[in-house]
Coordinates of C-alpha atoms in Angstrom, one line a residue:
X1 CA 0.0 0.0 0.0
X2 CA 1.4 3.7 -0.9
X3 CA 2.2 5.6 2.1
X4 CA 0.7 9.9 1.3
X5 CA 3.2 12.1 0.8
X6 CA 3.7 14.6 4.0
X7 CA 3.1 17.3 2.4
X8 CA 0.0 18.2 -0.1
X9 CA -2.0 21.4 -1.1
X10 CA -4.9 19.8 -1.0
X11 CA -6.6 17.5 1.1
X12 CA -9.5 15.6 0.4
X13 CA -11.3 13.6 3.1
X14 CA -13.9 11.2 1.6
X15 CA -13.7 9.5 -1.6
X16 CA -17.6 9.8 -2.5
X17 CA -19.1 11.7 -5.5
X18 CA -18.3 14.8 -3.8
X19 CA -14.8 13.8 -3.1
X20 CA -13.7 12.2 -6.2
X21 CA -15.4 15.4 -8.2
X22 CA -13.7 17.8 -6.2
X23 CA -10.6 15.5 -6.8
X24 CA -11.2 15.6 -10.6
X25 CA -12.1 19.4 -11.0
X26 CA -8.8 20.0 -9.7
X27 CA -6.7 17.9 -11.6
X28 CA -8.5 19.6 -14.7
X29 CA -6.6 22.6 -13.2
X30 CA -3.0 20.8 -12.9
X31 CA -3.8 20.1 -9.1
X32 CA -2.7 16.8 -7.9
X33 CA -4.8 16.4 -4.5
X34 CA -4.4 13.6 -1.6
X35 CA -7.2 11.6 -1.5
X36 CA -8.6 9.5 1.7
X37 CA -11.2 7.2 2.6
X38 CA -11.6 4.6 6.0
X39 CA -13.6 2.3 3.4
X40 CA -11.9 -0.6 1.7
X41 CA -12.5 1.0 -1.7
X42 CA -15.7 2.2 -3.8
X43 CA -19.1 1.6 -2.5
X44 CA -20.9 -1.1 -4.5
X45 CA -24.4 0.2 -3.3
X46 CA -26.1 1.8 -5.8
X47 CA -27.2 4.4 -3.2
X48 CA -28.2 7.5 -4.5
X49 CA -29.4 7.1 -8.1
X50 CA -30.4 10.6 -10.5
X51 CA -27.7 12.0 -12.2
X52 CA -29.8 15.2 -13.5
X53 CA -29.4 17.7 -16.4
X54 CA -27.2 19.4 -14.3
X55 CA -24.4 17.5 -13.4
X56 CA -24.8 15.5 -16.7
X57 CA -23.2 19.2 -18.2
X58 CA -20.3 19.1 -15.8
X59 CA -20.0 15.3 -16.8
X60 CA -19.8 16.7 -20.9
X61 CA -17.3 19.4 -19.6
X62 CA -14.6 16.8 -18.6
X63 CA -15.2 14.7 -21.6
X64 CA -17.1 11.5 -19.7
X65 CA -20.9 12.2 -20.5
X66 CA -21.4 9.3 -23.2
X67 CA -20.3 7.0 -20.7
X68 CA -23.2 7.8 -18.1
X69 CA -25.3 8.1 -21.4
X70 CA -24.2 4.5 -22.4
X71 CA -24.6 3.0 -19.0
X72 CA -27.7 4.9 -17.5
X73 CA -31.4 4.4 -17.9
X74 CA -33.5 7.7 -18.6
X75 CA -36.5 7.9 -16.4
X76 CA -40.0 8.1 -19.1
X77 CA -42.2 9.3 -16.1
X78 CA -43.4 9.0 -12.3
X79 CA -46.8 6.9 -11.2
X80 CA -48.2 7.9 -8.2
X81 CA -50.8 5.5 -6.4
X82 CA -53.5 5.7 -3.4
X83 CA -54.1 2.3 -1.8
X84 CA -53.5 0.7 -5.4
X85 CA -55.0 2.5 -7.2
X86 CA -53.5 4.5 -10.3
X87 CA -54.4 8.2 -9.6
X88 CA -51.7 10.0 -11.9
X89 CA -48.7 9.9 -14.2
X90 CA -46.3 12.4 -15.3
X91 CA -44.4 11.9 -18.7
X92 CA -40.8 13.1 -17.9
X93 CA -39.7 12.1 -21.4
X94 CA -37.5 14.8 -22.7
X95 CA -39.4 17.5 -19.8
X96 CA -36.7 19.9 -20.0
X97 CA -36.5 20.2 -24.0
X98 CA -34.7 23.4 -25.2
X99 CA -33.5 23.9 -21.9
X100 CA -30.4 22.1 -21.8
X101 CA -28.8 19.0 -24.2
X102 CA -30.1 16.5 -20.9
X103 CA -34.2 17.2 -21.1
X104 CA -34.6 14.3 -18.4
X105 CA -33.6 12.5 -15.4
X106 CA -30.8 9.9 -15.8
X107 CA -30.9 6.9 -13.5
X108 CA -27.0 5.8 -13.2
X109 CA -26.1 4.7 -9.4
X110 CA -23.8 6.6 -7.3
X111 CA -22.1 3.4 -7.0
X112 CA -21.1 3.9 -11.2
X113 CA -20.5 7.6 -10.5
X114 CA -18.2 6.6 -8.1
X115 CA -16.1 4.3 -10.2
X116 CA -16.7 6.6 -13.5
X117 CA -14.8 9.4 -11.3
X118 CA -11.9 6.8 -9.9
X119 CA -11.2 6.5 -13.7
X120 CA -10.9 9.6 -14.6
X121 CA -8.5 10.1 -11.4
X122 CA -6.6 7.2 -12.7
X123 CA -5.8 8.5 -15.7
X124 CA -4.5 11.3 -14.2
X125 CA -2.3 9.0 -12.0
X126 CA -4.0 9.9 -9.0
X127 CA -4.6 7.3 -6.2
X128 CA -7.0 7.2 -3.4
X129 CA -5.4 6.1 -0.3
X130 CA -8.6 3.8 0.8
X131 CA -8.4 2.1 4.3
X132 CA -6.8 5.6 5.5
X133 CA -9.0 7.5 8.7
X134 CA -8.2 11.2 9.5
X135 CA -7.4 10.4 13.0
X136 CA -7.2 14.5 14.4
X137 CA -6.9 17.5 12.4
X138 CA -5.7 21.1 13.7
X139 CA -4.6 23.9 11.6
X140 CA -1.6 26.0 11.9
X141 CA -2.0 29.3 10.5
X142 CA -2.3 29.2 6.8
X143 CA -1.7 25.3 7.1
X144 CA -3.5 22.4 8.8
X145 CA -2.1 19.7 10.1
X146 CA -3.6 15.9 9.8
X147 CA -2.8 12.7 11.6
X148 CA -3.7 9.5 9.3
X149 CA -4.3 5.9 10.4
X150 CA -3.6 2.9 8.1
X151 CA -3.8 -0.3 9.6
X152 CA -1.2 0.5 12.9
X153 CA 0.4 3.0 11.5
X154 CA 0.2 6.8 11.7
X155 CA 1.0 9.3 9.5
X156 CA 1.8 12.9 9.9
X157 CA 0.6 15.3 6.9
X158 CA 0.5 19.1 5.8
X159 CA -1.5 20.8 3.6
X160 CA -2.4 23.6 2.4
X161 CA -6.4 23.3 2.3
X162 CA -8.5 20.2 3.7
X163 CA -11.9 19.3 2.2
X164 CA -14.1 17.5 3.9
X165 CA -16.5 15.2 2.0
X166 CA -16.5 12.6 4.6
X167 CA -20.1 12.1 5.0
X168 CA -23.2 12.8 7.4
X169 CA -20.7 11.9 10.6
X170 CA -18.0 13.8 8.5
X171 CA -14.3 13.7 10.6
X172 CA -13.5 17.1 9.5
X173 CA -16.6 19.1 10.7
X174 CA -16.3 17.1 14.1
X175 CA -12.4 18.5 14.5
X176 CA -13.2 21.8 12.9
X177 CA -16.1 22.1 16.0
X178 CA -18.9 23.1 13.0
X179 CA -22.5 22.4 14.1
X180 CA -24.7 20.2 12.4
X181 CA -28.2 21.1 13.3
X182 CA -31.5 20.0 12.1
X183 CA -33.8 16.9 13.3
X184 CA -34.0 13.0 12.5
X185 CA -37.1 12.1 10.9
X186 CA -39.6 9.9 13.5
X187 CA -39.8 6.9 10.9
X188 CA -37.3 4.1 10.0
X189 CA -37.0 3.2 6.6
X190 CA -35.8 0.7 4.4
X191 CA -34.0 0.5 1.2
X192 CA -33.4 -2.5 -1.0
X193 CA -32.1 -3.2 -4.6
X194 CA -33.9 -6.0 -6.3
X195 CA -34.5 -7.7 -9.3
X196 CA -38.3 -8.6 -9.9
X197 CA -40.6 -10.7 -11.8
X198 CA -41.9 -7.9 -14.2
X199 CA -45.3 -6.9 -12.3
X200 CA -44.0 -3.0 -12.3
X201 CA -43.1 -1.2 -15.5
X202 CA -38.9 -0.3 -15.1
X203 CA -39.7 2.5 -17.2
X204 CA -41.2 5.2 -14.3
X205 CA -40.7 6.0 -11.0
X206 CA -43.4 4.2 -9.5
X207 CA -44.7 5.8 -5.7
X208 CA -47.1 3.8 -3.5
X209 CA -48.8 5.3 -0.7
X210 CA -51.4 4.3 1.6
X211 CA -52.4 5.0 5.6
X212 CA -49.4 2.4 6.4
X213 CA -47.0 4.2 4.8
X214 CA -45.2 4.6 1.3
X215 CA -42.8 2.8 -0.9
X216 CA -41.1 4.3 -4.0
X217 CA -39.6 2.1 -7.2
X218 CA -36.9 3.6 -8.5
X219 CA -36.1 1.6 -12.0
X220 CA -32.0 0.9 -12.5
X221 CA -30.4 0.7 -15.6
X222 CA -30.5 -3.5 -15.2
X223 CA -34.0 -4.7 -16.6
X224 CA -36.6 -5.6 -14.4
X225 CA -34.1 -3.9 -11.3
X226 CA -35.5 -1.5 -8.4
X227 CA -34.3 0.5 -5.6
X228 CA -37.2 0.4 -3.2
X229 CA -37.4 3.2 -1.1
X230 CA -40.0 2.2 1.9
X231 CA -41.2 3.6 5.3
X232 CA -40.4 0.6 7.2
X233 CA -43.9 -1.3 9.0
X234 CA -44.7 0.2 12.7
X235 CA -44.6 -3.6 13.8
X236 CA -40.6 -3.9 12.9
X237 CA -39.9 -0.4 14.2
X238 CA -38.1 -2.4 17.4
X239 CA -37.5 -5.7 15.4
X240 CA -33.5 -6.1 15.9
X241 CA -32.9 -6.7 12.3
X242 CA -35.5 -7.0 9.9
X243 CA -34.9 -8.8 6.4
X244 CA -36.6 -8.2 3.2
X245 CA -38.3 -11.5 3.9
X246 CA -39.9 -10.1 7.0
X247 CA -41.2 -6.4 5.2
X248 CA -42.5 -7.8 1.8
X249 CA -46.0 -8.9 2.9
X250 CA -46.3 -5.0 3.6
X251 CA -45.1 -3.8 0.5
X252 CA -47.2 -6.0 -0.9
X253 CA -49.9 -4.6 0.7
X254 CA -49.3 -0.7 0.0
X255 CA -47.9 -1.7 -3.7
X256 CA -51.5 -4.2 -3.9
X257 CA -48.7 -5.8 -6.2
X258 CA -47.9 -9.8 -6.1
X259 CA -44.2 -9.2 -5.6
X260 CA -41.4 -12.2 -6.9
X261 CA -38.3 -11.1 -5.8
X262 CA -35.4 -13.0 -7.9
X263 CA -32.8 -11.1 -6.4
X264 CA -31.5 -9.2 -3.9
X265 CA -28.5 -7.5 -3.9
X266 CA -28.5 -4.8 -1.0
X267 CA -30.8 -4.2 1.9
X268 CA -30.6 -1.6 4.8
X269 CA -32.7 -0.4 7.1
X270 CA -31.9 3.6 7.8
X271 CA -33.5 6.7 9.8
X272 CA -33.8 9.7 7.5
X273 CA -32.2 13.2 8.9
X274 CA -31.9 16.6 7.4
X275 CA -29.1 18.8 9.1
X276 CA -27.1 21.2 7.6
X277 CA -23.4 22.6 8.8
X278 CA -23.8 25.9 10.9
X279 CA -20.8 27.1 8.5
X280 CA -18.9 26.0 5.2
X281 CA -15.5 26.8 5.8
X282 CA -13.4 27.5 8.9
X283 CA -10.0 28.7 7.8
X284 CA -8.6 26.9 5.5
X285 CA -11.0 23.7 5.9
X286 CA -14.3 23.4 3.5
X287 CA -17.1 20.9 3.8
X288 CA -18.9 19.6 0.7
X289 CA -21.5 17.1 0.3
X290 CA -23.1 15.2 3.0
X291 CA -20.4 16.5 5.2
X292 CA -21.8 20.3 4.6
X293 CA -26.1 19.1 4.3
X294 CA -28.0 16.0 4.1
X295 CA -31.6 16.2 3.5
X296 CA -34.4 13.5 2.0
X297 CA -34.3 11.7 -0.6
X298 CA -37.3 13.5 -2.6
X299 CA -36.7 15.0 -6.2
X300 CA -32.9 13.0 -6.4
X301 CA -31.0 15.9 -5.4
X302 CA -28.7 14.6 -2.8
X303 CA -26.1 13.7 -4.7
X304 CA -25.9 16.2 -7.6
X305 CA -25.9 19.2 -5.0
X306 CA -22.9 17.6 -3.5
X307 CA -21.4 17.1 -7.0
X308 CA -22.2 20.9 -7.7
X309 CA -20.1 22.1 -4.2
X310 CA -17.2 20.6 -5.2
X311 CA -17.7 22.1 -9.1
X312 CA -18.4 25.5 -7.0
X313 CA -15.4 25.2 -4.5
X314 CA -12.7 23.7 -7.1
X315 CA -12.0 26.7 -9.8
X316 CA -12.0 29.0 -6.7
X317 CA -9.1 26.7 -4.9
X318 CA -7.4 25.9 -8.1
X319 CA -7.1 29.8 -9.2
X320 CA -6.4 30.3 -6.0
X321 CA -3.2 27.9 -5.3
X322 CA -2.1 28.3 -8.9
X323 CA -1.5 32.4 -8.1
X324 CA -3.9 33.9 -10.5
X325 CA -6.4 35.2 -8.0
X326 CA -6.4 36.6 -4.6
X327 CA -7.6 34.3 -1.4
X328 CA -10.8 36.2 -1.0
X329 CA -12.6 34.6 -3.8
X330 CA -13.0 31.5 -1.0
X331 CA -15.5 33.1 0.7
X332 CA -17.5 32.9 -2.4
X333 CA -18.2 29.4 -1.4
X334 CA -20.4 29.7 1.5
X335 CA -22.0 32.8 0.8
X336 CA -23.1 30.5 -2.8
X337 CA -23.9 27.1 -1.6
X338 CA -25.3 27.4 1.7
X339 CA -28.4 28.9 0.7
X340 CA -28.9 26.8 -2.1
X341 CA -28.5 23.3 0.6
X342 CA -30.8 25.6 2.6
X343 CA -33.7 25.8 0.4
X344 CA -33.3 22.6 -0.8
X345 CA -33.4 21.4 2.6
X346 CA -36.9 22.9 2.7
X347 CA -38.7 22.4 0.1
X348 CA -37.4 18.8 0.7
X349 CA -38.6 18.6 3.8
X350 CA -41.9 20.2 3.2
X351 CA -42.5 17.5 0.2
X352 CA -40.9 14.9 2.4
X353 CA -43.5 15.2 5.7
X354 CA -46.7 15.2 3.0
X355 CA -45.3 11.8 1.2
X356 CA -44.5 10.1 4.3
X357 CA -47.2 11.7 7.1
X358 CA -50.1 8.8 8.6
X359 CA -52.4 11.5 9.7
X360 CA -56.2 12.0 8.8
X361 CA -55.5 15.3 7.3
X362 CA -52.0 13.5 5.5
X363 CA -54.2 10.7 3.4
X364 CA -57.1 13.3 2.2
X365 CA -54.3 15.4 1.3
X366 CA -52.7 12.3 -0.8
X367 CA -55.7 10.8 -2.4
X368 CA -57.6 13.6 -3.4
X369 CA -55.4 16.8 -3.4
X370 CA -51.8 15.7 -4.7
X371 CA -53.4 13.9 -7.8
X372 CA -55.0 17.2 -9.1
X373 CA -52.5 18.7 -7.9
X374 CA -50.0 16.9 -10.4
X375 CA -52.2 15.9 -12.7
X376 CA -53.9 19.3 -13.8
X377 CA -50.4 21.0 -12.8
X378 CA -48.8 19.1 -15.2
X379 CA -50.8 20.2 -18.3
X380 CA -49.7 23.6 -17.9
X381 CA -46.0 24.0 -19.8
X382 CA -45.1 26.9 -17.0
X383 CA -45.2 24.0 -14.4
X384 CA -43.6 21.4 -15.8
X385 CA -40.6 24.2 -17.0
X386 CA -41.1 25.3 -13.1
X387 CA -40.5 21.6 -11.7
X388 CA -37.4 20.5 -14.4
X389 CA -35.8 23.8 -13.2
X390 CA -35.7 23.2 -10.0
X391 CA -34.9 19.0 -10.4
X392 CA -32.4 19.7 -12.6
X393 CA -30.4 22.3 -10.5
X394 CA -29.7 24.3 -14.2
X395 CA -32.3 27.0 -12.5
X396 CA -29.8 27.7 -9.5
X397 CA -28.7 30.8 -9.4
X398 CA -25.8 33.0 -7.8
X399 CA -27.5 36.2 -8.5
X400 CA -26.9 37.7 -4.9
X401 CA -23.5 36.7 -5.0
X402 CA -20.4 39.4 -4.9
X403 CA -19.2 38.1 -8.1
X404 CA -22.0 38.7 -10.0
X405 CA -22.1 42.1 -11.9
X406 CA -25.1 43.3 -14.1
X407 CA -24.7 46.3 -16.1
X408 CA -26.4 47.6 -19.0
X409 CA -30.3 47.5 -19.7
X410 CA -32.0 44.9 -17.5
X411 CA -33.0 41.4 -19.1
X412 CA -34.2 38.5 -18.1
X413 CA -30.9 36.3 -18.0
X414 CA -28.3 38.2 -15.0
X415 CA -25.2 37.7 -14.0
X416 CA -25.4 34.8 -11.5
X417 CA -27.6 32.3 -13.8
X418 CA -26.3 29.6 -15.2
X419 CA -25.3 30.1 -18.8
X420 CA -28.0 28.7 -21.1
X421 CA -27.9 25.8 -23.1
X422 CA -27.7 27.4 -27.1
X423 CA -26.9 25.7 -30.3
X424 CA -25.0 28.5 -32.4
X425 CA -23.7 28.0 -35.9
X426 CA -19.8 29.0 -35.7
X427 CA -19.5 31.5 -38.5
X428 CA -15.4 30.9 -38.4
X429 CA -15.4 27.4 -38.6
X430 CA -18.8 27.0 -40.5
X431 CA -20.1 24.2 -38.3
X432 CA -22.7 24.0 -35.5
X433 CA -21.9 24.0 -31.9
X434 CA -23.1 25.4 -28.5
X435 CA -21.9 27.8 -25.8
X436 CA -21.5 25.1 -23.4
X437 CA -19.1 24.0 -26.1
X438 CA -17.1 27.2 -26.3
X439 CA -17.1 27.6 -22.3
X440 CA -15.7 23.5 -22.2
X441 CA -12.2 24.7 -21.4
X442 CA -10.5 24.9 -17.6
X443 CA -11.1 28.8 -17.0
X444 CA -13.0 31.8 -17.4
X445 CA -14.5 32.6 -20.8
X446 CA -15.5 36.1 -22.3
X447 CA -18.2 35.5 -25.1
X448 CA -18.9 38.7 -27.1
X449 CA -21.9 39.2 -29.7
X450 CA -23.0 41.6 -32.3
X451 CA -20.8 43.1 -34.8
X452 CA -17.7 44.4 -33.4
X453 CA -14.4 45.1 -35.9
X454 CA -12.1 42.7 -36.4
X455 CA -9.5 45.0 -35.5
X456 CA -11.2 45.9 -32.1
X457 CA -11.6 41.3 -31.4
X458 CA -7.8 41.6 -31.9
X459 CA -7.4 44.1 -29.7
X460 CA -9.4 42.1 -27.1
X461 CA -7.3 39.3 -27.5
X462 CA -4.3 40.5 -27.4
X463 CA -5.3 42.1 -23.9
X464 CA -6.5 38.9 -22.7
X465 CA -3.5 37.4 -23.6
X466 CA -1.5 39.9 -22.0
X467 CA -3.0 40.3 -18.8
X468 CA -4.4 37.4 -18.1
X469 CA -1.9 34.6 -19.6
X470 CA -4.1 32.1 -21.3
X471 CA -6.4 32.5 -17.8
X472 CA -9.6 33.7 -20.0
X473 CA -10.5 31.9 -23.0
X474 CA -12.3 34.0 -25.9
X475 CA -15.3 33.7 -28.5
X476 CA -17.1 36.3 -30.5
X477 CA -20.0 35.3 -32.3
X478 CA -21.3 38.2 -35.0
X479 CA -25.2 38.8 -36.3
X480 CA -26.2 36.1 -38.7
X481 CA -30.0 34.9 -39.5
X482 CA -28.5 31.1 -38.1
X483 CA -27.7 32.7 -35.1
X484 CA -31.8 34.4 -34.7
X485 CA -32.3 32.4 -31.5
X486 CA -29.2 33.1 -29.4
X487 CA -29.9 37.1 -29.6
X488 CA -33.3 36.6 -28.8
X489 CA -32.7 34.6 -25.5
X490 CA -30.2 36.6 -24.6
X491 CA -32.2 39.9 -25.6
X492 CA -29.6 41.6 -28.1
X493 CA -31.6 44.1 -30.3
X494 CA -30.3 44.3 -33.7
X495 CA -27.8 46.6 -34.0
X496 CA -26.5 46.4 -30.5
X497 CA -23.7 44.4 -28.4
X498 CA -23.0 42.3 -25.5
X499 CA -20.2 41.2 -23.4
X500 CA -20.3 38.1 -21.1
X501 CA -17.9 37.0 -19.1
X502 CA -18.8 32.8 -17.9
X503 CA -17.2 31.5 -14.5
X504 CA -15.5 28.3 -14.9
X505 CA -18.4 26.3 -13.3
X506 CA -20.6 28.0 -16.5
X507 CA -22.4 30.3 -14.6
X508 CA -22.7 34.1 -15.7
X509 CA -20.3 36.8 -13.7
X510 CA -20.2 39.9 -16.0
X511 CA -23.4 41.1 -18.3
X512 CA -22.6 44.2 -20.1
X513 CA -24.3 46.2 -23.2
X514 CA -20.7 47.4 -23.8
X515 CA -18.0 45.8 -24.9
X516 CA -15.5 47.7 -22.8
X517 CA -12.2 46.6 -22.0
X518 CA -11.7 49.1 -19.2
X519 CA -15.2 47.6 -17.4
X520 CA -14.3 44.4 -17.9
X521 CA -11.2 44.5 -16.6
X522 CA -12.4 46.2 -13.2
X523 CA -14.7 43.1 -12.6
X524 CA -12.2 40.7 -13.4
X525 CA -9.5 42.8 -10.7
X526 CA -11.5 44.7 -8.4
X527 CA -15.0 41.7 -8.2
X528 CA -13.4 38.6 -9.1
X529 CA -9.6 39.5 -7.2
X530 CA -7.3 38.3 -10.6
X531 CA -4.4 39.5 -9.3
X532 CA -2.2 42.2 -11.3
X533 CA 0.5 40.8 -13.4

């Protein structure tokens, strides 16, 4: 077994989704992190299980996307049931069309995210010291120190920065002395992956509820394969350790579905909790992930919110340990992603205690309310836009943050949103593309559009190049009839300019009417901190 090095600039604790993406960001960067984890190696519990649209872009932005595509099962819908019987179904097929290049909800376990992102560290020649606990951790000014056990040994590190993506009983926030408040939900449940005699159609999310309780089929990629989410029976509550054996005559009865089981290849029994860290960073120590917020599992958004921290926190580190910007930019991180984890650890909840609650007021709510509810809901286009926005995570938005700057006539798209998905016809290279395509690269990227001179692009470029080293990649995309569409979303008049400047994680920092290097130059020195050359 490789012993860590003793000293690294970054430290990652946890080798889940969150740590193996922060892991991977920063090697996109030329960061070579040190990676730990107490387990024996990746998890081979499909655990969580939507990649959505968002995180599917990240994916395409390192090059891996057709692998998830190959491997993963689109969701075509959700069924929702009252004591058996069939009260609504939403088509999900292609819900978020226009919106992004991933108009769905891909189901690909966390256990093949996992191993999709040990690849990609491997072909970086980066290992993950597995078997390794961070016994204590103290920091000493700008530095922290860490004490690692493998087997009887202990090791004596350094680093620069420690992340902490250790999990729910995260090391990290315990030594850092963060709070983790919030509540334990007052029911047990269960979760099982199973292969069944095809009774239940693996094409939709299938949710059972009744005054017992619920139960949720969640299709895997296999055929005929489920992760069955269910509120355990109040009759095994106490039971020492129930079995799938013992819970299946009530699933039965909430699913009113003859149930052959053929396989089993995981079963827990779990309490649900939803806490979130009183604080994201202390010093020179971040949480991400589970470590930072865990909340229910409704609307699959546990995992890809923890993906998105570490896409949030990594530029930011990376710019800053590579010397092109100045420290401040960290505190960027909280002041972004907590109140995302905080609303999502509300409306969560809220959508959480209706699903699961056994009161009178709960099942009239269920059966007659929550079926209109979806069902007439979902007829209207603003609603179903409305619910893939927030699913997806492409509607987050940073628009409060210090780095986002507005100027020029107000629109509908600000600094802060995520970039939008457009197809645009390259007018250099006479071929279609998109702007995610253009803003692919490790960096910032200014996008300019209208007619500008060429003489006045070079100009640009040459800046760019000058002050900035290669740190800000540059398109300009001119007035054309194939290009209609983009100006209109992004409200350009004819006859008039824009300059945007897109964060590496693809979300908006600078709108401006103007395409003025002075301006633009004072947001990326004086609002993002790019330090003078």
């Amino acid at each position: 077994m490789l012993n860590p090095p003793q000293h690294t600039s970054v430290l990652i604790v946890g080798a889940g989704p969150s740590g193996l993406m922060m892991a991977a960001q920063l090697l996109r960067y030329g960061i070579q992190p040190v990676v730990i984890d107490s387990k024996q190696g990746p998890t081979n519990q499909s655990k969580a299980l939507a990649v959505q649209a968002r995180s599917l872009e990240i994916y395409r932005q390192m090059g891996v996307v057709d692998r998830l595509l190959d491997e993963g099962k689109k969701a075509k819908g959700l069924a929702y049931y009252k004591e058996g019987e069939h009260l609504a179904e939403l088509d999900l097929d292609q819900i978020g069309d226009q919106q992004t290049l991933y108009p769905y909800i891909l189901l690909y376990p966390q256990s093949k995210n996992e191993r999709l992102l040990l690849d990609f560290l491997t072909q970086a020649a980066c290992p993950v010291y597995w078997q390794t606990s961070l016994v204590s951790l103290r920091q000493l000014g700008a530095k922290s120190e860490a004490s690692l056990q493998i087997d009887d040994q202990t090791y004596q590190i350094t680093c620069d920065y420690v992340i902490g993506a250790d999990g729910a009983h995260s090391m990290v926030r315990k030594q850092m002395g963060m709070h983790f408040s919030g509540d334990t939900y007052k029911h047990k449940f269960f979760l099982a992956d199973v292969k069944l005699r095809s009774v239940i159609d693996d094409q939709l999310i299938s949710l059972y509820i009744d005054r017992r309780g619920f139960a949720g089929f969640f299709p895997l990629p296999e055929t005929d394969s489920f992760r069955i989410l269910a509120s355990l029976p109040d009759e095994l509550e106490n039971e020492e350790s129930p079995t799938l054996d013992t819970v299946l005559p009530a699933l039965k009865s909430i699913s009113k579905k003859d149930l052959q089981i053929e396989k089993v290849n995981w079963f827990t029994i779990y309490k649900l909790h939803h806490r979130m860290a009183t604080q994201f960073n202390d010093g020179n120590c971040f949480l991400a992930g589970d470590a930072a917020h865990i909340h229910s599992p409704v609307g699959g958004q546990g995992m890809n919110t923890g993906l998105q921290d570490a896409y949030n926190l990594a530029w930011k580190l990376a710019a800053v340990i590579n010397g092109q910007i100045l420290p401040n930019i960290l505190n960027s991180y909280a002041e972004e992603r907590m109140p995302v984890a905080k609303q999502l650890l509300n409306t969560t909840d809220r959508v959480f205690n209706v699903v699961t609650s056994r009161t009178w007021f709960g099942n009239i709510l269920k059966k007659y309310v929550v079926p209109r509810v979806l069902k007439f809901g979902w007829e209207k286009e603003s609603t179903r836009n409305f619910f893939f926005k927030r699913a997806s995570q492409i509607g987050i938005s940073y628009r409060e943050s210090k780095l986002s700057l507005s100027l020029g006539r107000p629109t509908e798209i600000k600094a802060g949103d995520r970039l939008p998905y457009l197809e645009i016809f390259d007018e250099k290279k006479k071929t279609k593309t998109d702007l995610h395509s253009w803003c692919a690269k490790p960096g910032f990227t200014l996008l300019t559009f209208g007619h500008v001179q060429e003489s006045f692009l070079f100009t640009i470029a040459k800046w760019l190049t000058q002050d900035y080293n290669g740190a800000i990649n540059f398109f300009h995309l001119p007035y054309s009839p194939a290009n209609q569409k983009v100006f209109d979303v992004l409200q350009i008049p004819e006859g008039t300019r824009k300059a945007v400047i897109v964060r590496p994680d693809m979300h908006i920092g600078y709108l401006n009417d103007l395409i003025d290097i002075s301006m633009m130059n004072n947001y990326l020195r004086n609002v993002v901190g790019f330090k003078t050359p």
